[in-house]
Tab-separated table of C-alpha atoms and ligand atoms in Angstrom:
chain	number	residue	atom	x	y	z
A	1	UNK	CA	20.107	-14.641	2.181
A	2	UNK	CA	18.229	-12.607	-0.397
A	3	UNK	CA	18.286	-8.712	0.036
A	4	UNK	CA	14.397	-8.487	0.715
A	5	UNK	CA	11.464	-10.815	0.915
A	6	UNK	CA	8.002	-10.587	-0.470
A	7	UNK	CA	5.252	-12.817	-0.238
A	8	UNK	CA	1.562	-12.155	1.101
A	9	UNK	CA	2.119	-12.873	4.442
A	10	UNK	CA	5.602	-11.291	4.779
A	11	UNK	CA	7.760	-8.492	3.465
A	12	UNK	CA	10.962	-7.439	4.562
A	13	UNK	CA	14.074	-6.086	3.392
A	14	UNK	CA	14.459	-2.954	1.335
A	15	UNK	CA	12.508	-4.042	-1.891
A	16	UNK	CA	14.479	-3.873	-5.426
A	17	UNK	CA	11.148	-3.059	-7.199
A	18	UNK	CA	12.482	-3.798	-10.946
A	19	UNK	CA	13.931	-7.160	-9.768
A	20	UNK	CA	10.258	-7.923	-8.148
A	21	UNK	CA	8.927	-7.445	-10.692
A	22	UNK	CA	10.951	-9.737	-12.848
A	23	UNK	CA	10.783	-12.408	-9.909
A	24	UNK	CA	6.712	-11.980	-10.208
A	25	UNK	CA	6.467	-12.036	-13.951
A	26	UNK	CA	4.605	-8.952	-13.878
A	27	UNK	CA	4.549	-5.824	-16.626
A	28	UNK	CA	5.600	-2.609	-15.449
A	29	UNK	CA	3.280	0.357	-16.483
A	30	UNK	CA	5.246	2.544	-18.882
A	31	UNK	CA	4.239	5.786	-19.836
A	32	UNK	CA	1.953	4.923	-22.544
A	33	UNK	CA	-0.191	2.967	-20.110
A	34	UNK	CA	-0.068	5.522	-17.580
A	35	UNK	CA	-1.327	7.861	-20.400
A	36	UNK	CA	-4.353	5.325	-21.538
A	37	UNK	CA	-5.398	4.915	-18.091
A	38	UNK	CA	-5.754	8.602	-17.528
A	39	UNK	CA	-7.625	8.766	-21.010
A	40	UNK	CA	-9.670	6.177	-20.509
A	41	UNK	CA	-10.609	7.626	-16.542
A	42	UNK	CA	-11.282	11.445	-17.672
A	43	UNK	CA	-8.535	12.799	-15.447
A	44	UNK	CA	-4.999	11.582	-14.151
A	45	UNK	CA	-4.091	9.879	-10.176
A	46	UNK	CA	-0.819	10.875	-8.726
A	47	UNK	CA	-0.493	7.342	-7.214
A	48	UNK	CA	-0.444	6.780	-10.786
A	49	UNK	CA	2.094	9.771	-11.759
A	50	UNK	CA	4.685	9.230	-9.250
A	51	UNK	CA	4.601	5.284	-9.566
A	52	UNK	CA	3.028	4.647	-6.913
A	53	UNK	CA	1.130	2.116	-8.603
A	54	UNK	CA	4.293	0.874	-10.928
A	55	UNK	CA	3.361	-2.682	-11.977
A	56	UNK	CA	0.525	-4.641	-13.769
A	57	UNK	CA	-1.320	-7.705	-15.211
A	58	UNK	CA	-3.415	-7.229	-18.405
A	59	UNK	CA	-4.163	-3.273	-17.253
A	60	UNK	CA	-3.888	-2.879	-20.735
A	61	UNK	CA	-6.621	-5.583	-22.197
A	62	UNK	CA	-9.237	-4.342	-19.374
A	63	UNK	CA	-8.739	-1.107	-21.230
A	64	UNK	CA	-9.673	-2.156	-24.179
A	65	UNK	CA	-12.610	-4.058	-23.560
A	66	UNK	CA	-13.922	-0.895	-21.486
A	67	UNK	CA	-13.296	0.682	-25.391
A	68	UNK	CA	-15.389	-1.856	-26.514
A	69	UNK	CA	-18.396	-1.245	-24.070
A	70	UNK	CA	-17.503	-4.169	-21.766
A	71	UNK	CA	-18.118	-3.588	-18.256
A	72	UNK	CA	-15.231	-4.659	-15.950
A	73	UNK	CA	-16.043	-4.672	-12.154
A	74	UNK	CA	-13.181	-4.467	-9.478
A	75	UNK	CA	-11.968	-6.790	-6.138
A	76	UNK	CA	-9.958	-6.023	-3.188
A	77	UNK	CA	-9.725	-6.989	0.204
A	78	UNK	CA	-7.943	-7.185	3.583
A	79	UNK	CA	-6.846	-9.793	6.042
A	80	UNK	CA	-8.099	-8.651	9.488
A	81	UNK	CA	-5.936	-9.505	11.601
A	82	UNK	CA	-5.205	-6.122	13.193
A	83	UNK	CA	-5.856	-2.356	12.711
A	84	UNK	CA	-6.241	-0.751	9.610
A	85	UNK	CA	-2.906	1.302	8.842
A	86	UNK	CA	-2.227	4.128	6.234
A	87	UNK	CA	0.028	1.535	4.009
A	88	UNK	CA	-3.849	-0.727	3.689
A	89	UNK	CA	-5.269	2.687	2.193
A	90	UNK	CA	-3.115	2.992	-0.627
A	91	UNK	CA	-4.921	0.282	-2.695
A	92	UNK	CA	-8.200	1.214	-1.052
A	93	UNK	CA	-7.894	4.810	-2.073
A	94	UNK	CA	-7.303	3.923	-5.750
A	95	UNK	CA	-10.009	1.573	-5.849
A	96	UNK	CA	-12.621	4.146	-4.805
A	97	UNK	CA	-11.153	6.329	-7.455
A	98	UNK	CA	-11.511	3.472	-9.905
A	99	UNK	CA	-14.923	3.411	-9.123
A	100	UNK	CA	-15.543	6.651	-9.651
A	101	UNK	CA	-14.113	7.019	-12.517
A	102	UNK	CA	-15.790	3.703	-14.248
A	103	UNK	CA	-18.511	3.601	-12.486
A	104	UNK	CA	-17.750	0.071	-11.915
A	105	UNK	CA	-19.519	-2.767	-9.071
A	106	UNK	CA	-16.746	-3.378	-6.221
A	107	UNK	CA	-16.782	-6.528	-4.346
A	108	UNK	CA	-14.350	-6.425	-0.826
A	109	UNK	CA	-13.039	-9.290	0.763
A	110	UNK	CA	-12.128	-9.602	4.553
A	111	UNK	CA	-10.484	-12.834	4.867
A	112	UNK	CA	-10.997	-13.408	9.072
A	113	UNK	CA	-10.608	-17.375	8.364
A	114	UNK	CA	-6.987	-16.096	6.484
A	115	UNK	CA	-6.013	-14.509	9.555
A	116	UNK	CA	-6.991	-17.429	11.862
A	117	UNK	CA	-5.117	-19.939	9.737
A	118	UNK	CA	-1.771	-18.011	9.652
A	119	UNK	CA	-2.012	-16.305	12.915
A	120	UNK	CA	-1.051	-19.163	15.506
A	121	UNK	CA	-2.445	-16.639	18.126
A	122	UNK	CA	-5.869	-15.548	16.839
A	123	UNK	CA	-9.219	-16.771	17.521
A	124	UNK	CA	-11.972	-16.703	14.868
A	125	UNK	CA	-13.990	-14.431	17.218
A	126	UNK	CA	-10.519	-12.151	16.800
A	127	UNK	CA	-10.138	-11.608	12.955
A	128	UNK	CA	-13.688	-11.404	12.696
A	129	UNK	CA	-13.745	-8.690	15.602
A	130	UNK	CA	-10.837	-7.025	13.022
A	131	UNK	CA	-12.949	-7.404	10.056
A	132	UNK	CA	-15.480	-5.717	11.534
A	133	UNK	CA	-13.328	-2.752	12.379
A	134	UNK	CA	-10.883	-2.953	8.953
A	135	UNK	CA	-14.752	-2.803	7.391
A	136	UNK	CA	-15.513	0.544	9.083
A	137	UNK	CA	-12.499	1.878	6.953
A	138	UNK	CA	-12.981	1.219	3.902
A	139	UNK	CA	-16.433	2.279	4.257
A	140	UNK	CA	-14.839	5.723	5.655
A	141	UNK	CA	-13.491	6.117	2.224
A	142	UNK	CA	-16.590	6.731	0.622
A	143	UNK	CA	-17.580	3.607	-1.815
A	144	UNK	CA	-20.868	3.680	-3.421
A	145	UNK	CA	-23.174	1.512	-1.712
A	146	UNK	CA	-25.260	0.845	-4.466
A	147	UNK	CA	-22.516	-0.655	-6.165
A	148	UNK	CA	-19.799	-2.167	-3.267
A	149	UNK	CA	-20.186	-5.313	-1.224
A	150	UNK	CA	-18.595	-6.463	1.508
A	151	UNK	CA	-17.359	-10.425	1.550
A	152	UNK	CA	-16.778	-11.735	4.835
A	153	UNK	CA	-15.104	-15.188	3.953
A	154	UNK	CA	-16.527	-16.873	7.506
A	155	UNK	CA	-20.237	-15.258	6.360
A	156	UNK	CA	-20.416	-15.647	3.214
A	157	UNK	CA	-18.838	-18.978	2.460
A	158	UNK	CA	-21.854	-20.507	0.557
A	159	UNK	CA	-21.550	-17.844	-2.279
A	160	UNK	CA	-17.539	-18.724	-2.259
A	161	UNK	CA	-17.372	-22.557	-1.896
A	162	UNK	CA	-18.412	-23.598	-5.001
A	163	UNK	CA	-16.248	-20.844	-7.069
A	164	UNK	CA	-13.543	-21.706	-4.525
A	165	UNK	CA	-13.727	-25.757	-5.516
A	166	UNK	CA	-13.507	-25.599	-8.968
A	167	UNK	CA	-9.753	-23.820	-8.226
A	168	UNK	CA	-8.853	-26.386	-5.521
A	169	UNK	CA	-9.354	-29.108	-7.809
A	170	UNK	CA	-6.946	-27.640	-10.211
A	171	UNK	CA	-3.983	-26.226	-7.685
A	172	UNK	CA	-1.498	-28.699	-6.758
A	173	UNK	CA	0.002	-29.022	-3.633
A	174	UNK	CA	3.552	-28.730	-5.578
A	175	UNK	CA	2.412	-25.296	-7.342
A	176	UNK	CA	0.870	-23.492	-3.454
A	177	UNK	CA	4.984	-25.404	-2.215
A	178	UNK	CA	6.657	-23.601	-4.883
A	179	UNK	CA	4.357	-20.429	-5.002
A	180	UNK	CA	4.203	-19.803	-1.390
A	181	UNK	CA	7.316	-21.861	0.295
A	182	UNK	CA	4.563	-23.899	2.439
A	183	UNK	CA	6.621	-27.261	4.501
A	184	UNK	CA	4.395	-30.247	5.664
A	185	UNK	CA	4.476	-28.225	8.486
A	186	UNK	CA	2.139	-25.737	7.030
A	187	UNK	CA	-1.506	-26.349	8.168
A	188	UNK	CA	-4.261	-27.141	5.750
A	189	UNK	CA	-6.642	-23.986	5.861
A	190	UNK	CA	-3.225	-22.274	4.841
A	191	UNK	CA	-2.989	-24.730	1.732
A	192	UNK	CA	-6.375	-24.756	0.518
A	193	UNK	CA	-6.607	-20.634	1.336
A	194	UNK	CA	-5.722	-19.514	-2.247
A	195	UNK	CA	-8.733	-20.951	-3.762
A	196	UNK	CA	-10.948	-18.508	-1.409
A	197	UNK	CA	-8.712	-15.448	-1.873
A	198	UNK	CA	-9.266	-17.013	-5.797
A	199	UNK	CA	-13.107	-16.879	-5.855
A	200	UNK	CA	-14.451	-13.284	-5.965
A	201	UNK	CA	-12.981	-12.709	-9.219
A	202	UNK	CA	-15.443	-15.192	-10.803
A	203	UNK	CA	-18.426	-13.305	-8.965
A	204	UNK	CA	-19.680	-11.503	-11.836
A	205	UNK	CA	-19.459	-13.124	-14.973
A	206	UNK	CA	-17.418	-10.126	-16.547
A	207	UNK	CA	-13.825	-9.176	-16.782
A	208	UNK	CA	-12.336	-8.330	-12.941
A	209	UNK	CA	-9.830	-6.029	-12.330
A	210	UNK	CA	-7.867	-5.676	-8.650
A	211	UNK	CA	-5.869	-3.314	-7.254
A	212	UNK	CA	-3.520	-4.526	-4.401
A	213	UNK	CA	-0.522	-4.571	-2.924
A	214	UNK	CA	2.292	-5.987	-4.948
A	215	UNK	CA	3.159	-8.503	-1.955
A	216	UNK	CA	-0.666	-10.520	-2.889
A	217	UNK	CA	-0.034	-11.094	-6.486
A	218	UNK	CA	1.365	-14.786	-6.383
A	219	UNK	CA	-2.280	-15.778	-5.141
A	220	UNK	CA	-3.449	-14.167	-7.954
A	221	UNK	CA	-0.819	-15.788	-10.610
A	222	UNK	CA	-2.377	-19.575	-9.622
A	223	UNK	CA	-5.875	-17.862	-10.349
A	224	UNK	CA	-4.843	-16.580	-13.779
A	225	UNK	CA	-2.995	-20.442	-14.223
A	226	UNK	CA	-6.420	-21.792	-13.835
A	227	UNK	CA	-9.378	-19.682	-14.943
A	228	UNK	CA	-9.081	-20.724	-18.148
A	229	UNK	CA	-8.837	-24.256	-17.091
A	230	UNK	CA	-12.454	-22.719	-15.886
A	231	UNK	CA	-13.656	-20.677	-18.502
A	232	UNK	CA	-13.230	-18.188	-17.205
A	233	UNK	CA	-11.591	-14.831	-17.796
A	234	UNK	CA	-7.969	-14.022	-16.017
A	235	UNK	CA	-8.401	-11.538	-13.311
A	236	UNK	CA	-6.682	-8.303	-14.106
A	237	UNK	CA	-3.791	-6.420	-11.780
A	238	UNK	CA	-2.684	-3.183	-10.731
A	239	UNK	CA	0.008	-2.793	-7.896
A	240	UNK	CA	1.109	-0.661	-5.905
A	241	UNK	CA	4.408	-0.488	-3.853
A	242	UNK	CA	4.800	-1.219	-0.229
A	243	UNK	CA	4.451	1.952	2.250
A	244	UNK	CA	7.752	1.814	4.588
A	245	UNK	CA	7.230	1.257	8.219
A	246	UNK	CA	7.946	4.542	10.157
A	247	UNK	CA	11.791	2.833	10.362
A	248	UNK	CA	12.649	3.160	7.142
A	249	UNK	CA	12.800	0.659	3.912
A	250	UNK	CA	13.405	-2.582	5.331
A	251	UNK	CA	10.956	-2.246	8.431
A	252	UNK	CA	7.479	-4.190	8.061
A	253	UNK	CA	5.113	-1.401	8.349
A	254	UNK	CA	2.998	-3.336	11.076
A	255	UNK	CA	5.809	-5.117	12.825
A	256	UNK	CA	5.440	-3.083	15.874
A	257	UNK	CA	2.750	-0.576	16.830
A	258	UNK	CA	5.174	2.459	16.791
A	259	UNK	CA	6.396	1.511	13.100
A	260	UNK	CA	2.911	2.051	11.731
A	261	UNK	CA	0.342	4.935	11.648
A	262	UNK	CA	-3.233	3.631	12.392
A	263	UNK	CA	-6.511	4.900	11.051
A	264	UNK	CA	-7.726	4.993	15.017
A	265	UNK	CA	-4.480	7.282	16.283
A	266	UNK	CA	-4.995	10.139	17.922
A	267	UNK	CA	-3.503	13.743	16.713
A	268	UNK	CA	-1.253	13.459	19.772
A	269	UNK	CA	0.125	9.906	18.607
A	270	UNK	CA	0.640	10.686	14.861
A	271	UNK	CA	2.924	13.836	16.579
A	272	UNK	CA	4.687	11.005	18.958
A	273	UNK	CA	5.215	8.687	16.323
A	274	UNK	CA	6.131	10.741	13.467
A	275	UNK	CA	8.672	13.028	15.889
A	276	UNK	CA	10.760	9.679	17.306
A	277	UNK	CA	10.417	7.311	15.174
A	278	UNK	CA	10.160	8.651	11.359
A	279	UNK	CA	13.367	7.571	9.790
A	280	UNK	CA	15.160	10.511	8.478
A	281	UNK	CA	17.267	11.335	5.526
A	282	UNK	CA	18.903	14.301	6.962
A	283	UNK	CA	22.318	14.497	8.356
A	284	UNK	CA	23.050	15.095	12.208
A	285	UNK	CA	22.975	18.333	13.026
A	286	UNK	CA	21.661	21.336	11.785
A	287	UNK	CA	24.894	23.340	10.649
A	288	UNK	CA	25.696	19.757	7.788
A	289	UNK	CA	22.276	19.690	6.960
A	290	UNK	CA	22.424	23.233	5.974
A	291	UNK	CA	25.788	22.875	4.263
A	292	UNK	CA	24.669	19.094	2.745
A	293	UNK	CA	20.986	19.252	2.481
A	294	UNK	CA	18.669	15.993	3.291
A	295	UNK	CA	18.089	12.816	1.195
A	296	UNK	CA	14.143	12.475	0.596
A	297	UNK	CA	14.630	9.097	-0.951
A	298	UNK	CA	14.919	7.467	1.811
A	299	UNK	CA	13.009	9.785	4.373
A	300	UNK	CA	10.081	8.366	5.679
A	301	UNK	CA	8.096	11.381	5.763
A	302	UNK	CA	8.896	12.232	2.244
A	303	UNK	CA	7.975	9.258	1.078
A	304	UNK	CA	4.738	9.444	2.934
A	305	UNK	CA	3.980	13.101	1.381
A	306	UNK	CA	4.780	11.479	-1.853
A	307	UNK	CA	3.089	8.238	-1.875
A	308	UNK	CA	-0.004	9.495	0.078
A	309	UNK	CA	-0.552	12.726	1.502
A	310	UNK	CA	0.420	15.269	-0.349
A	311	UNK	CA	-1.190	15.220	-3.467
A	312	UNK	CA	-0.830	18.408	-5.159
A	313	UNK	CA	2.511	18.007	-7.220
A	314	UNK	CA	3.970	21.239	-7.073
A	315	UNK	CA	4.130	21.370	-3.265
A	316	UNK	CA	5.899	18.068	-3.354
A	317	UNK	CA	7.743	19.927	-5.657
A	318	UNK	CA	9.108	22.603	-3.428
A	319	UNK	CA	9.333	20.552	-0.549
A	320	UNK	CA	11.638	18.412	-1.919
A	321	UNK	CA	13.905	20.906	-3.345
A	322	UNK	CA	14.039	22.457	0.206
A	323	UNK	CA	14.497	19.589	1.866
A	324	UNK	CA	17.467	18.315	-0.676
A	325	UNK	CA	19.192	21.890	-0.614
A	326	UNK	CA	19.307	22.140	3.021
A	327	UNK	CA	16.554	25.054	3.683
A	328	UNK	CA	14.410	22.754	5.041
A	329	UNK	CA	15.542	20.906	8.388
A	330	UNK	CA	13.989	17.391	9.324
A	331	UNK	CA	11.689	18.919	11.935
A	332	UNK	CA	10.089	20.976	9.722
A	333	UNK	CA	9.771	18.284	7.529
A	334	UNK	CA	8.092	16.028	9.774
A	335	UNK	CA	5.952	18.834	10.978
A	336	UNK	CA	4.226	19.333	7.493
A	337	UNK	CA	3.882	15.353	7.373
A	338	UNK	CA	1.968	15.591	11.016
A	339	UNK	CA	-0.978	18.234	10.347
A	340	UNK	CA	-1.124	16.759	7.007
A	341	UNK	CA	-1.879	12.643	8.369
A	342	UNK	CA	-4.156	14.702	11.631
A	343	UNK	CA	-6.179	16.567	9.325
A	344	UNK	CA	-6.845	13.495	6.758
A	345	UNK	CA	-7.177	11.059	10.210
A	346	UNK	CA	-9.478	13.950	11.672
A	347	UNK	CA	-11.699	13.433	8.864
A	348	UNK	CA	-11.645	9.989	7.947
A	349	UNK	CA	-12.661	8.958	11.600
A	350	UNK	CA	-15.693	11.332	11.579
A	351	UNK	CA	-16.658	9.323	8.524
A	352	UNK	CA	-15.753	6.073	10.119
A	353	UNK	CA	-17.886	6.406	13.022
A	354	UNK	CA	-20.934	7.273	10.745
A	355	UNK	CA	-19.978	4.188	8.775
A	356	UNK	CA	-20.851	2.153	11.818
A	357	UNK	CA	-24.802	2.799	11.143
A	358	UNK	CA	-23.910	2.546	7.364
A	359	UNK	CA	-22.904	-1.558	7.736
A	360	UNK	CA	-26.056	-2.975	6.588
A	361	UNK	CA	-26.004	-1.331	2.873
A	362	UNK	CA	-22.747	-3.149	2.287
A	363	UNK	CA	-22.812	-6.478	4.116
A	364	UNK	CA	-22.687	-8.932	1.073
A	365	UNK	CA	-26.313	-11.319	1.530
A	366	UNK	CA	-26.803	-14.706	-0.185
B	1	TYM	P1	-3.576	-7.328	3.867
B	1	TYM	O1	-4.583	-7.203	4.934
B	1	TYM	O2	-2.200	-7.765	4.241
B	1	TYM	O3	-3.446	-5.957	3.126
B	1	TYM	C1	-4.573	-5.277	2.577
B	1	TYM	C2	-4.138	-4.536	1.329
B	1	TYM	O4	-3.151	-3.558	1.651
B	1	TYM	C3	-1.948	-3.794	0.924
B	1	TYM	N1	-0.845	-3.424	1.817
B	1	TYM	C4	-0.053	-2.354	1.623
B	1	TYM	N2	-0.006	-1.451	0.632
B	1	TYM	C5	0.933	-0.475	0.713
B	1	TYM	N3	1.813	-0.377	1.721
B	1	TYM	C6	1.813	-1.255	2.744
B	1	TYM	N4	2.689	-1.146	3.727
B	1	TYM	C7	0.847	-2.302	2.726
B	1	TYM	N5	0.542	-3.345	3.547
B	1	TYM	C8	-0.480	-4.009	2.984
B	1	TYM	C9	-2.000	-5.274	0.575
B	1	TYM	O5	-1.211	-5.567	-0.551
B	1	TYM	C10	-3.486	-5.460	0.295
B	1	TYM	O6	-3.815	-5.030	-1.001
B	1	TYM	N6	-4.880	-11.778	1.836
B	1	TYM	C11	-5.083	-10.337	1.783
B	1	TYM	C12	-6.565	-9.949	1.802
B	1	TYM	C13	-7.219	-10.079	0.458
B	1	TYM	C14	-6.897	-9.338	-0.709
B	1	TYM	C15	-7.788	-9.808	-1.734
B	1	TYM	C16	-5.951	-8.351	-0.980
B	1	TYM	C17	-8.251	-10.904	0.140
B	1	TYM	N7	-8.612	-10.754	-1.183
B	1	TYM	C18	-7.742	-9.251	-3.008
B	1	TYM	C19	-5.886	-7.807	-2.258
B	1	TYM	C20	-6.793	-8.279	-3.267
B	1	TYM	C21	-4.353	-9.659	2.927
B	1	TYM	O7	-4.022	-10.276	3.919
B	1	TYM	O8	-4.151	-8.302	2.735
């Protein structure tokens, strides 16, 4: 049995991030990368500073054509087949920054066929209900309307079936087998799906680049196998690692509703959730944490400070030294972590109710 598991439509296991990456064939960003990236985007991202985002695909060469005065534009997307939680943000959240800072077109796929293919108990009418909703977030997050559209793969399939046969004809069944572990079991719309998750990054004729979730870049590895068979430019990657579930590395962060924090909780759930079922790195009672101090390696709401909420490095700073030495007991912890996910979550669902009138100005047309 291997130690953890990664593929797009399951992770488990506590992931060994350098091995990953060696499994996936991907570069990791070193520190002269980090440093172009921040020079080439005006300022630095500390999803980008604490390796968050740890791992690439030709990050480098979309660099340098931006030198050169080439526009690159950027893809993402989600598979609605639930609620949006705070691990779907992290990839979001950069993206809008990319934006920003490159002023570049962004192009957002909700993949509700996906959903229905690998979901035995989904309707269509479900995952597009989800797409609807997983929409309303990433509109929250404040995307440029001039310049993002929203794919919907059910919707918009006329825009995506051509783009989307010109990869089918050149994936074999044996490459999807080994790429994805599918058994003649596997149905069809599961086989065929990687040509569709394949086809916004030949929307615009220019250079794409995404940022995603490590656990989606073997779709991406067929598309770079085959655009040139196209003509096309390889799509560009930048990943990010996988947000624990509230259990603790080796938990699936949607497995159950009480190992994930939703964008639609209320104050009083976050408190609920976070209190019971944060995994902690602290010992077991107050007098050996005092003497021993905590582990925030492994602590849940560390790592959620670190990878999300608490931007500003110098109170991660202090927190962790507190929390390590001992001064700083697991309930205090977990009480910073709470007021800091309420007040974001108090926010971001003001702006995703507003983003309900706001559909329209997405909504990809043909
Ligand atoms: P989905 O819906 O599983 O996930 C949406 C995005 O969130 C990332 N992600 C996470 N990131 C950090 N921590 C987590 N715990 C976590 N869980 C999920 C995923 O890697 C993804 O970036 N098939 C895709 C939808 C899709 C897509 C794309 C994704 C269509 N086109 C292009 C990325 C890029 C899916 O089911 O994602």
């Amino acid at each position: 049995m291997p130690d953890f598991t990664v593929t797009p439509w399951h992770v488990e296991g506590d992931i060994d991030y350098d091995k990953l990456t060696r499994q996936f064939g991907t570069q990791k960003i070193t520190e002269q990368l980090r440093q172009d990236i921040g020079q080439a985007a005006g300022e630095d991202h500390f999803m980008l500073r604490r390796g968050v985002f740890f791992s690439h695909r030709e990050m480098d060469r979309i660099l340098e054509q931006h030198k050169n005065g080439e526009k690159f534009f950027l893809y993402t997307g989600r598979g609605p087949s639930g609620d949006t939680h705070i691990g779907h943000l992290v990839p979001w959240v950069f993206a809008k920054w990319l934006q920003d800072r490159f002023g570049a077109n962004m192009y957002f796929q909700l993949t509700d066929d996906e959903k229905f293919y690998s979901k035995h108990d989904m309707s269509l009418e479900d995952t597009y209900e989800y797409a609807m909703q997983n929409a309303l977030d990433f509109i929250a997050l404040g995307f440029d309307p001039e310049k993002t559209k929203i794919i919907i793969n059910t919707r918009n399939i006329r825009t995506l079936y051509p783009i989307a046969a010109q990869m089918a004809k050149r994936i074999n069944f044996s490459n999807t087998k080994a790429t994805f572990g599918f058994t003649n079991e596997t149905n069809i719309g599961m086989i065929f799906y990687t040509a569709l998750q394949s086809a916004p990054c030949f929307i615009e004729d220019g250079p794409v680049l995404i940022p995603l979730g490590v656990d989606q870049d073997p779709h991406f590895r067929l598309t770079r196998d085959v655009a040139p068979k196209i003509k096309r430019p390889k799509p560009a990657l930048i990943h990010n690692m996988m947000m624990p579930g509230l259990g603790g590395p080796g938990g699936k962060m949607s497995a159950a509703e009480n190992n994930a924090i939703y964008t639609t909780d209320t104050p009083d759930m976050v408190r609920k959730k976070i209190t019971k079922y944060a995994f902690s790195g602290g010992q077991s009672d107050v007098a050996e944490h005092r003497k021993l101090g905590g582990n925030p390696d492994i602590d849940v709401s560390y790592q959620y400070l670190r990878m999300f909420f608490e931007p500003d490095d110098a109170k991660l700073e202090s927190i962790h030294a507190d929390y390590k030495s001992g001064r700083m007991l697991t309930g205090e912890l977990k009480q910073i972590l709470v007021e800091k996910i309420n007040k974001f979550l108090c926010a971001h669902q003001k702006k995703r109710e507003e983003a309900r009138n706001r559909m329209g100005e997405f909504l990809y047309e043909e």
